XYZ file of C-alpha atoms in Angstrom:
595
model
C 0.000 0.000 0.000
C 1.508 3.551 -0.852
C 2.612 5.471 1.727
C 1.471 9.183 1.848
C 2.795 12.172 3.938
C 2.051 15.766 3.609
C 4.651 18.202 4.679
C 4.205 21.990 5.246
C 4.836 24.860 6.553
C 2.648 27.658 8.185
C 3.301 30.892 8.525
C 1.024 31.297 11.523
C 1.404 31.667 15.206
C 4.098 29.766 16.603
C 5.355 28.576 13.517
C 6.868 31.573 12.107
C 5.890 34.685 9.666
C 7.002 33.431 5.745
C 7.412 31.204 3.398
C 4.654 28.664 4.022
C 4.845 25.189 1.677
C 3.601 22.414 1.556
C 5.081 19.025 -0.104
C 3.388 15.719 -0.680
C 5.898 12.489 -0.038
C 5.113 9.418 -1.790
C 6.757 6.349 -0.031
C 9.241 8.893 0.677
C 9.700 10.235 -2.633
C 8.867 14.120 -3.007
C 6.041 14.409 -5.737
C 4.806 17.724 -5.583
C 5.682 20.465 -4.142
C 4.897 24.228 -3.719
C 5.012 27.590 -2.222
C 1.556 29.394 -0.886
C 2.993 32.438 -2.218
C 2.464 31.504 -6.259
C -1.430 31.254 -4.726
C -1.547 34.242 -2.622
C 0.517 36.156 -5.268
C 1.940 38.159 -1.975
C 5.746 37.770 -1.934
C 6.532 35.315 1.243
C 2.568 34.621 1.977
C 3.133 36.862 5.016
C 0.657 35.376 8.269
C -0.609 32.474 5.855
C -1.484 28.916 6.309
C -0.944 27.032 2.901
C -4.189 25.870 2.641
C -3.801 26.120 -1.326
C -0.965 24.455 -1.425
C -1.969 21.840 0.578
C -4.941 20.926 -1.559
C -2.540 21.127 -4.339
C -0.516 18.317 -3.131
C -4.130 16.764 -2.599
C -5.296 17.279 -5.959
C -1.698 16.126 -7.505
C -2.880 12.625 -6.477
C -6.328 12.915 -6.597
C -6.849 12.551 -2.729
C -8.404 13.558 -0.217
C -7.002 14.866 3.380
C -8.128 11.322 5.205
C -6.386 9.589 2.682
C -2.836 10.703 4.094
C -1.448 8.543 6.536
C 0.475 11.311 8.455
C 1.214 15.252 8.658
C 4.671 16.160 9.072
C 4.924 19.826 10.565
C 8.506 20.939 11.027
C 8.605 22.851 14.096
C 8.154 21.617 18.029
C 6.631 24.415 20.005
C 7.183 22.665 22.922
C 11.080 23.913 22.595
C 10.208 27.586 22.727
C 10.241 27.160 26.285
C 14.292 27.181 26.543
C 14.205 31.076 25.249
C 11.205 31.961 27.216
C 13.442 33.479 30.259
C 15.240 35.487 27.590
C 11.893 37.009 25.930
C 10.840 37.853 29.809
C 14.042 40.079 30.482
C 13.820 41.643 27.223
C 10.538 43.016 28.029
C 11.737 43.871 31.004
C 14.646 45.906 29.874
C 13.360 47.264 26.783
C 11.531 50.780 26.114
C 7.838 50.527 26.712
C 8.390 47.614 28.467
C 4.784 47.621 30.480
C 3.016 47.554 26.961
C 5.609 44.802 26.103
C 5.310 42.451 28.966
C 1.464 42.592 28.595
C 2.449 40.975 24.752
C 4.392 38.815 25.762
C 2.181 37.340 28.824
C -0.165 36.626 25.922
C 2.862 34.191 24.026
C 3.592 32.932 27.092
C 0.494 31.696 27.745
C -0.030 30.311 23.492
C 3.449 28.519 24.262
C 2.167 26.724 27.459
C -0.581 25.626 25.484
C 1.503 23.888 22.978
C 3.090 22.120 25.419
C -0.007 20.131 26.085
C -2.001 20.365 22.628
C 0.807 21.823 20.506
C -1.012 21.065 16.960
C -4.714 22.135 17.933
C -4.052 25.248 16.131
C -3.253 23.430 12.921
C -5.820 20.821 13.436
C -8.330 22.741 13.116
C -6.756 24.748 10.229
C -7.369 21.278 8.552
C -10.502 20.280 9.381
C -11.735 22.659 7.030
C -9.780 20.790 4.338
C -10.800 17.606 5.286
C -11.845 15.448 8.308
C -10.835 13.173 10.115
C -6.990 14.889 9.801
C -4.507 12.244 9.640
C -2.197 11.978 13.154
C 0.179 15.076 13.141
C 4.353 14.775 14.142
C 6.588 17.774 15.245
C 9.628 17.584 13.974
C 12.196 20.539 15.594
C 12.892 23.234 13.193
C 16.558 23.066 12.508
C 16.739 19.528 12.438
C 13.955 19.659 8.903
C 16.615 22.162 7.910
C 19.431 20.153 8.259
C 17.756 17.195 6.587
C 16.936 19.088 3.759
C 20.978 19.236 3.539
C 22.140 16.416 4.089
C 19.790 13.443 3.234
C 20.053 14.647 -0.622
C 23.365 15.316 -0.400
C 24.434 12.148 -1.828
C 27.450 11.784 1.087
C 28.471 9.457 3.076
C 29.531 11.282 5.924
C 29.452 15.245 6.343
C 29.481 18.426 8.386
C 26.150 20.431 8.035
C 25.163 23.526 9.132
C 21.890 25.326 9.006
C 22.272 28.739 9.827
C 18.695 30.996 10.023
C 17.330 34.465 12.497
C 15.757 31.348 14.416
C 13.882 28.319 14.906
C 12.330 27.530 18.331
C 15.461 28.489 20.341
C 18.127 27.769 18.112
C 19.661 30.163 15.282
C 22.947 28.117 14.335
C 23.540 24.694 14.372
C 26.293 22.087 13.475
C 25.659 18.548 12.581
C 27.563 15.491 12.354
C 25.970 13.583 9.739
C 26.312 10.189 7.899
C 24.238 7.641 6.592
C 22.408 6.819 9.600
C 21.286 10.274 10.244
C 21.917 13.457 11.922
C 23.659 14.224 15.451
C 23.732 17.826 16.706
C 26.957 19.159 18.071
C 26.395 22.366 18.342
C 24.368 25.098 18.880
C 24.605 28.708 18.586
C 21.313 29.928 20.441
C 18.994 32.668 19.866
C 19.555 35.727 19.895
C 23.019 34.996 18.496
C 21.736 34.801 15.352
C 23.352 35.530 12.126
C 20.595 35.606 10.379
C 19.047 37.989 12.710
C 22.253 40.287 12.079
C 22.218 40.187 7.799
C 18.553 41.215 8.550
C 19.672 44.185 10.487
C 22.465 45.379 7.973
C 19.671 45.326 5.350
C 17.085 47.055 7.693
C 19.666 49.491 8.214
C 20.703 49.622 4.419
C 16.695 50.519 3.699
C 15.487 47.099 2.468
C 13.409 44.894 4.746
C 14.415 42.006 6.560
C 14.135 38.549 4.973
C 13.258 39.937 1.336
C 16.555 42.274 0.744
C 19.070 40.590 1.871
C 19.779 39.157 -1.713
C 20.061 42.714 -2.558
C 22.639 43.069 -0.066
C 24.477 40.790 -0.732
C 24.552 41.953 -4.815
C 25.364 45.360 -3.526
C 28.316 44.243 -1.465
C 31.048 43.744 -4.453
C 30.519 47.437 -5.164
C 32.440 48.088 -2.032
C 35.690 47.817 -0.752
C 37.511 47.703 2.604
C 36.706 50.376 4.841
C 38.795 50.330 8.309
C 36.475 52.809 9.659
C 33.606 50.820 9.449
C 34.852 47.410 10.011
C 36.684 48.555 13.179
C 33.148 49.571 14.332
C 31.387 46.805 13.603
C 34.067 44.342 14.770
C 33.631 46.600 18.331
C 30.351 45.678 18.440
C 30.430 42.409 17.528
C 32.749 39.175 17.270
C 33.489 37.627 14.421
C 34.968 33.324 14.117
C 33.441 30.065 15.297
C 32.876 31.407 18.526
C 31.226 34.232 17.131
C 28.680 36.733 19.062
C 26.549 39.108 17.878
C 23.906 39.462 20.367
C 24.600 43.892 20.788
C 23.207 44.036 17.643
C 20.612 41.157 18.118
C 19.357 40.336 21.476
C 16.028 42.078 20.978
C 14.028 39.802 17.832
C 13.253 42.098 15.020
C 15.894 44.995 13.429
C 14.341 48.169 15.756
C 17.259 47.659 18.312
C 20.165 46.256 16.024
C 19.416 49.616 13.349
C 19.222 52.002 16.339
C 22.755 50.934 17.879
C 24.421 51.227 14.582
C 23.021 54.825 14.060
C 24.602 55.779 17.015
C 27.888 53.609 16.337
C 27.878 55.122 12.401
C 26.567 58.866 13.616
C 24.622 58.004 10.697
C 20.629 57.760 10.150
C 19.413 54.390 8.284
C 19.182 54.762 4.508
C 15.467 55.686 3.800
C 15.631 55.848 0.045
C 17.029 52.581 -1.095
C 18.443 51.539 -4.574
C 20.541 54.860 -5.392
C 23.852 54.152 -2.732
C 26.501 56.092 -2.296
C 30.161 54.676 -1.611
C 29.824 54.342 2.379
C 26.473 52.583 1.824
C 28.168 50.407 -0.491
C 31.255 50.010 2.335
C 29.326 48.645 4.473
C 27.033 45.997 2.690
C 30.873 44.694 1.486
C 31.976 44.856 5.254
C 28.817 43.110 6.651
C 28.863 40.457 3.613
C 32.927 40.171 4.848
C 32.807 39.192 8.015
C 29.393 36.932 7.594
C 31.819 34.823 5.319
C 34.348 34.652 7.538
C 32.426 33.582 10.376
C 30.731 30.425 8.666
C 34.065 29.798 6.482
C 35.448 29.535 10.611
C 32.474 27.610 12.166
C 32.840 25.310 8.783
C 36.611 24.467 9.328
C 36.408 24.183 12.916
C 33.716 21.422 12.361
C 35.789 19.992 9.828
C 38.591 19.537 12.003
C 36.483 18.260 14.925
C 34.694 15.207 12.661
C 37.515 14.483 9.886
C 34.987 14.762 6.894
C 35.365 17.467 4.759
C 32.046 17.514 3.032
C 29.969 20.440 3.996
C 25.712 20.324 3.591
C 24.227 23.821 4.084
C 20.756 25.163 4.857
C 18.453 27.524 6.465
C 17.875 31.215 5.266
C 21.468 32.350 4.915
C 22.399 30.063 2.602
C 20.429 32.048 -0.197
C 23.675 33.780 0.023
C 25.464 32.416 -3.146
C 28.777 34.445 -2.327
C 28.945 32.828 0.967
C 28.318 29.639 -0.332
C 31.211 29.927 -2.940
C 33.816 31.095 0.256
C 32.851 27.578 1.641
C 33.605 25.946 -1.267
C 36.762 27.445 -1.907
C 38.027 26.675 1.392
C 41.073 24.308 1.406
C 40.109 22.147 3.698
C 36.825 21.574 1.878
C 36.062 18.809 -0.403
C 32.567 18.787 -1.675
C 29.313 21.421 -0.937
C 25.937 21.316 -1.363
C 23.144 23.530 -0.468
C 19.641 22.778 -0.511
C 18.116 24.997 -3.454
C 15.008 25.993 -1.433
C 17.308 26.789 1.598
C 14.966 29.027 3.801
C 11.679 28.066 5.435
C 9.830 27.222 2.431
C 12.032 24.146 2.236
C 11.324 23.041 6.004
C 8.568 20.452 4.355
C 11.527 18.614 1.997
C 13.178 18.227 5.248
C 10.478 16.980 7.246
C 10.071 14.119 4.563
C 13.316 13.255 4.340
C 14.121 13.304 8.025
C 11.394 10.205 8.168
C 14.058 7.816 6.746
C 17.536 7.184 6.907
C 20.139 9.599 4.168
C 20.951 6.593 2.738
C 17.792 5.847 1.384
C 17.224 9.154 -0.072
C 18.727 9.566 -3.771
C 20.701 12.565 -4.782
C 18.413 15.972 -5.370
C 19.298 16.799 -9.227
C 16.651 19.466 -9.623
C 13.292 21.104 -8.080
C 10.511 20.851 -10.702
C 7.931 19.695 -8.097
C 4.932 21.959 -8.664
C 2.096 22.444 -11.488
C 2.164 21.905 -15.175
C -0.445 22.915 -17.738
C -0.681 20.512 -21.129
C -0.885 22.284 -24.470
C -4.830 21.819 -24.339
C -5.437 23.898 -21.376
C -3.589 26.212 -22.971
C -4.356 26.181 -25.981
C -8.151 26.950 -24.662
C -7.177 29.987 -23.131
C -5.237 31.382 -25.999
C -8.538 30.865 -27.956
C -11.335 32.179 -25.324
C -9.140 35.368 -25.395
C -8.527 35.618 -28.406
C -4.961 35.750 -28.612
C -2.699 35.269 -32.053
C -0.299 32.440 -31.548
C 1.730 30.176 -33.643
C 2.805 26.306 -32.956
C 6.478 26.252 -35.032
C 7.767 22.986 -35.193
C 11.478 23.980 -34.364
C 10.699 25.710 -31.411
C 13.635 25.634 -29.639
C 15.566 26.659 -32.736
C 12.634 29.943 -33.736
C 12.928 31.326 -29.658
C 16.771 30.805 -29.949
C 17.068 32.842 -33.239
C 14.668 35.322 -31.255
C 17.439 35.270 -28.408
C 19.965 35.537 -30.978
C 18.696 38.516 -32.219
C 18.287 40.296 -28.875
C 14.705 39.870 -28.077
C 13.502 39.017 -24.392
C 11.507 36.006 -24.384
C 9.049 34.886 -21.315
C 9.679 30.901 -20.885
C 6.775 28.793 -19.510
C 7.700 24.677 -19.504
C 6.603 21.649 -17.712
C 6.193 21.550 -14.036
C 7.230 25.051 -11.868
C 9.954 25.066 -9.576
C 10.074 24.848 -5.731
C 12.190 27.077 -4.479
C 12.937 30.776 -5.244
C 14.690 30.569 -8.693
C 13.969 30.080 -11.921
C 15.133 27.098 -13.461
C 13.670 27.097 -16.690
C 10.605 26.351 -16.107
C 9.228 29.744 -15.116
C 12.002 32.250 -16.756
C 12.601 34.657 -18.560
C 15.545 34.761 -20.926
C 17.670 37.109 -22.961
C 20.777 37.482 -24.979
C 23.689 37.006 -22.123
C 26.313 38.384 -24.732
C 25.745 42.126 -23.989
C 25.491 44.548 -21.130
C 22.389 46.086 -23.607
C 20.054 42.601 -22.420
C 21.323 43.316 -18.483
C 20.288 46.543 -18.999
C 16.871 46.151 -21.319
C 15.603 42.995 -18.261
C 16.300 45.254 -15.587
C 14.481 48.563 -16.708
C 11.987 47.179 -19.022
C 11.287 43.726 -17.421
C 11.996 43.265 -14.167
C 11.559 47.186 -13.141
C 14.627 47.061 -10.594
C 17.528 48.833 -9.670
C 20.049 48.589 -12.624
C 22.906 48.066 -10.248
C 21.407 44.370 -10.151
C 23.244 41.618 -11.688
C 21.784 38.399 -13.538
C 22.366 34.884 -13.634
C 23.045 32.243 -16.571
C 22.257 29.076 -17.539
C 24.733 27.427 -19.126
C 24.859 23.533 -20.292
C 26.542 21.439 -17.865
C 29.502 20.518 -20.274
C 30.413 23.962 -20.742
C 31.012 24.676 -16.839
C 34.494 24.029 -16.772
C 34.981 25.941 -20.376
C 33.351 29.109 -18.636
C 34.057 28.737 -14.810
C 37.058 28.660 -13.215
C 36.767 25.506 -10.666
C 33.855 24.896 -12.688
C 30.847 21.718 -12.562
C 28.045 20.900 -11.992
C 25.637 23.402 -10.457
C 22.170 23.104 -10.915
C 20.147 25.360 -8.366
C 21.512 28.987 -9.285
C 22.737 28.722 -5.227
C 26.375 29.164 -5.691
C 28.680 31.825 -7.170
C 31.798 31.456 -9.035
C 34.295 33.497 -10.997
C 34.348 33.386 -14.851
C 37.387 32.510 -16.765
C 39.330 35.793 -18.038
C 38.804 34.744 -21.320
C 34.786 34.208 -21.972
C 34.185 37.426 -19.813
C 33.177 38.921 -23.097
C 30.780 35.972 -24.143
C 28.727 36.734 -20.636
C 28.713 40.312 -20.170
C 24.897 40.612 -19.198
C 25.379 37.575 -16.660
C 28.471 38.694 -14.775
C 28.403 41.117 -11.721
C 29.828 44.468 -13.286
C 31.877 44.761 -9.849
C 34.232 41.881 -9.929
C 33.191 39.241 -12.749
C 31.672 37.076 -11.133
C 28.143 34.821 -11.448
C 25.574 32.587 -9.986
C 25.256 29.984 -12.161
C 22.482 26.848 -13.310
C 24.238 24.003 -15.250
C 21.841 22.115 -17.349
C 21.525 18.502 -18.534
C 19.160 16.777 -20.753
C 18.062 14.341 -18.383
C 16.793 17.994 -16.155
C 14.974 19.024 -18.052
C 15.225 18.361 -22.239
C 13.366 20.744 -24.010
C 15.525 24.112 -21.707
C 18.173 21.680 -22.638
C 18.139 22.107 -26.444
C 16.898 25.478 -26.174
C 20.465 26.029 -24.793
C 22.004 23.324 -27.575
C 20.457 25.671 -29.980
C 21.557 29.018 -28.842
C 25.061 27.335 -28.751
C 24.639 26.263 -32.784
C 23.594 29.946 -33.438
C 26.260 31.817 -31.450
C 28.969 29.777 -30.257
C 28.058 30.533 -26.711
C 26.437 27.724 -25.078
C 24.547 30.537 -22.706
C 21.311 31.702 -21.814
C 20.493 35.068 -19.348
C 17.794 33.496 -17.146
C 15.989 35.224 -14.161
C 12.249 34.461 -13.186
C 8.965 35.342 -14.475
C 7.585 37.947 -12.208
C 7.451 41.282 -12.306
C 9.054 43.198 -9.424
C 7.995 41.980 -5.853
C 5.614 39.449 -7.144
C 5.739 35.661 -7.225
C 6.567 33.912 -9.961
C 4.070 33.485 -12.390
C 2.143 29.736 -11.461
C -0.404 29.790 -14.477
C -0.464 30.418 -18.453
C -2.668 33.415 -17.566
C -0.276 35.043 -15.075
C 1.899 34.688 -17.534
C 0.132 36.469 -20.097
C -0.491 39.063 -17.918
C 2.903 39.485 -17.421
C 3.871 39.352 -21.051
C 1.677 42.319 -21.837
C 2.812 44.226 -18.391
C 6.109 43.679 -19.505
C 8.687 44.613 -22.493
C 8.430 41.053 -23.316
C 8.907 40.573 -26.969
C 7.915 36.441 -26.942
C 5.807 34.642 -25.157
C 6.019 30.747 -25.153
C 3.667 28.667 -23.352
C 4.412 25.251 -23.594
C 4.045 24.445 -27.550
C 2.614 27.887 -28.496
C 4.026 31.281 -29.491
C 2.861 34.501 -28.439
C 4.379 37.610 -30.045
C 3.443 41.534 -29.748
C 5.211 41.936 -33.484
C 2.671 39.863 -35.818
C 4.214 40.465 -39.107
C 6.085 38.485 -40.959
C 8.169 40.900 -42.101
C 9.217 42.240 -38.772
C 9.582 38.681 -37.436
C 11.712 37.571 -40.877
C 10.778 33.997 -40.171
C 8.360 31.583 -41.853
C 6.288 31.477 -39.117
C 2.408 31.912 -39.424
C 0.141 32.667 -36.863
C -3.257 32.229 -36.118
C -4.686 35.589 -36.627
C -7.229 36.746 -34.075
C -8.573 40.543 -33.290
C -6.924 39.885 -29.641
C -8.477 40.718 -26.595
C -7.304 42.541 -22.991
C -9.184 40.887 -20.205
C -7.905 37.789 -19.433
C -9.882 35.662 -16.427
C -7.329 33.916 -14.168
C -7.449 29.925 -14.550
């Protein structure tokens, strides 16, 4: 008999603020998987439980909530108590702290609860999705985090850390692990979080915690060494494996950290992010400095303690490519791999997996886990709205002429990714020969700053032609520096500051059809190279459905559409295309009904 658990994530109550997921585990396979977000179509699902996502899992297998034989949640409440004293003298200490304590009398008394009925909250969450609700475990936080790591690592033996802002008490941790499983060594607890600290650096910086740190982190190579500020931060805080951050952090949020480095800088917080000038730009290259060189530290130290020199990473911070590529370059590292969907939203991978032995888990190769749309779905919607579109039988060669000839093509195929890049399933792609595609994506597409760099994807056999140290790298989740001599092949992919690029290797067996899209693009222009970033328009989820998609195509400076089999174009002519290609003329239409 099949085996069926669903794993997700909330973003409610206890069981934190973003990112909630849910993934559905066939006999401990991952079948389908997906972020509440591409439902909500709010960035990070803020305060949501992923109902929708849950009944997608459902629906992927045609059941129905009874018909699962467990929940996997991963978070234990009943472990908030070890940082309850903390919270207490907090509220004590801090400004207002009357108004305060009266808050946090009210957790206090939620958290006691859990300790006796910790899932009622969720059970009855579910109840409206179906009843009875299968028998719910709580698995803690970190460990989901470091399972996610490890178990589809494929290693034998390895150090893993999952570094976060927090999960029930813990904000660091290192793991022994090997094919048996996990063991916890040790653990760096809240509020020495360095998550907690990026957050305040980007607070600080004017972007908001846990959705601009990326930012930061892009913004950091723009800067160089400052002693000034360095000496100040390294006053207020230590740096190492035995690092401490807590003046910045010991009060959750950013309020506190932002206000003690206003008065350490004499400086106010940035208010009008996205034009910086060089201090700004100092500092995110100081903060991004010494956040490398305290899990480079808390790597090798682990290293030397166990004797295995593989490393497994997850948790929020490792979104942070460059950090992951300091890791890797480490000499007494042999072999890294981060989980792709390394913050919260990838809790529910590492509930399933934590359910069975690593051994029995196979290597993770790619994250196409969510919804697909056959050509006759789509094809109805084209038609209902009227829309022109063409079905060319060298499709992958037309849309890589189309690249070829600088044009910026939206890229809808197969199942969507888990996880927050696009993979080639959701992207959109350009020309990565010139800085004019950078340039054209970020102010006509993607309506960012123009600072902002993109990534490629590249076929897998070209890595070591194009990257020095290069191989495989599927996920887009590590950096790496470009060989002198292709610079000029990859100018829109490279970060203008110091050449280097976040990568996605591709093979066939990932996924074929972005596979020979590449092959062609390769035939045309000697560059075996695509620019890919995801479908969304600034601050919005990627696009889930064909319509979204559309929407976005015509919201955009999109100049190709494709959607599965089918061609969308806002030039119609044949003469303006130059290609053979006929479409299906229609008189088009503007309102187009979600799906």
């Amino acid at each position: 008999m099949t085996d069926y658990r669903l794993a997700f994530k909330p973003a409610i109550g206890l069981y934190g603020q973003h990112d909630p997921s849910a993934v559905l585990f066939e006999d401990g396979t991952p079948v389908f998987g997906v972020e509440e977000e591409r439902y909500a179509r709010e960035k990070h699902a803020t305060n949501t439980f992923p109902e929708r996502a849950i009944r997608a899992c459902l629906d992927h297998r045609d059941l129905t909530l009874p018909n699962v034989d467990r929940i996997l949640l991963p978070y234990e409440p009943r472990l908030r108590g070890k940082i309850a004293s903390h919270y207490v003298t907090d509220a004590i200490r801090a400004p207002g702290g009357a108004r305060k304590l009266s808050a946090l009398e009210e957790t206090l008394v939620t958290q006691a609860r859990s300790r006796f009925v910790p899932t009622r909250q969720i059970e009855n969450r579910l109840e409206s999705i179906g009843a009875p609700v299968p028998p719910i475990e709580t698995i803690p936080h970190h460990r989901c985090h470091a399972a996610s790591a490890f178990h589809p690592s494929g290693f034998d033996e390895g150090v893993v850390l999952t570094i976060d802002a927090k999960g029930e008490y813990d904000s660091t941790v290192v793991w022994h692990a090997d094919g048996d499983g996990l063991t916890r060594a040790y653990t760096y607890e809240h509020p020495n979080s360095l998550g907690l600290f990026f957050a305040i650096v980007t607070e600080y910086l004017g972007y908001r915690m846990f959705n601009g740190e990326g930012k930061v982190m892009g913004l950091a190579p723009y800067g160089n060494d400052n002693p000034e500020i360095e000496g100040v931060l390294r006053d207020l805080i230590d740096t190492g494996a035995d690092y401490d951050v807590t003046a910045l952090t010991k009060r959750w949020g950013t309020d506190h950290g932002v206000e003690v480095l206003e008065d350490a800088f004499d400086r106010p917080r940035t208010e009008t992010p996205g034009e910086f000038d060089q201090w700004e730009k100092d500092l995110a290259h100081t903060a991004q400095k010494l956040l490398e060189e305290t899990v480079v530290a808390i790597a090798e130290t682990a290293i030397e303690q166990t004797g295995t020199d593989n490393v497994a990473i997850a948790g929020g911070v490792a979104l942070n490519c460059k950090l992951n590529k300091r890791v890797r370059e480490s000499p007494l590292v042999d072999d890294v791999f981060v989980q792709p969907v390394a913050h919260d939203a990838g809790l529910a991978l590492g509930a399933g997996w934590s359910q069975q032995p690593p051994s029995a888990v196979d290597r993770q190769t790619d994250v196409y886990l969510g919804p697909e749309y056959d050509t006759a779905a789509i094809r109805s919607i084209l038609e209902t709205n009227k829309l022109a579109y063409a079905e060319p039988d060298g499709l992958e060669r037309y849309v890589a002429e189309r690249l070829a000839d600088g044009d910026l093509v939206g890229w809808f195929q197969g199942r969507m990714e888990l996880g927050p890049r696009a993979l080639g399933a959701r992207s959109i792609l350009a020309d990565p020969r010139t800085a004019a595609s950078r340039d054209r994506v970020n102010r006509f597409v993607k309506h960012r700053e123009e600072w902002r760099p993109f990534a490629p994807s590249m076929l897998e056999s070209a890595a070591e032609e194009y990257l020095i140290d290069g191989g495989p790298a599927p996920f887009m989740i590590d950096a790496y520096d470009i060989r002198p001599e292709k610079t000029d092949d990859l100018e829109a992919v490279l970060h203008p500051a110091d050449d280097s690029t976040r990568p996605q290797t591709v093979r066939e067996d990932q996924h074929q059809r972005y596979h020979r899209l590449i092959s062609e693009f390769a035939d045309i222009t000697g560059v075996p190279v695509v620019l890919n970033t995801s479908f969304n328009d600034h601050a919005e989820p990627i696009v889930r459905t064909p319509t979204q998609a559309i929407k976005d195509f015509y919201g955009m400076g999109l100049d190709v559409l494709v959607l599965e089999d089918f061609v969308i174009e806002k030039r119609t002519s044949k003469a303006d295309r130059d290609s053979e290609l006929s479409f299906e003329e229609s008189d088009g239409s503007t309102p187009i009904p979600e799906q």
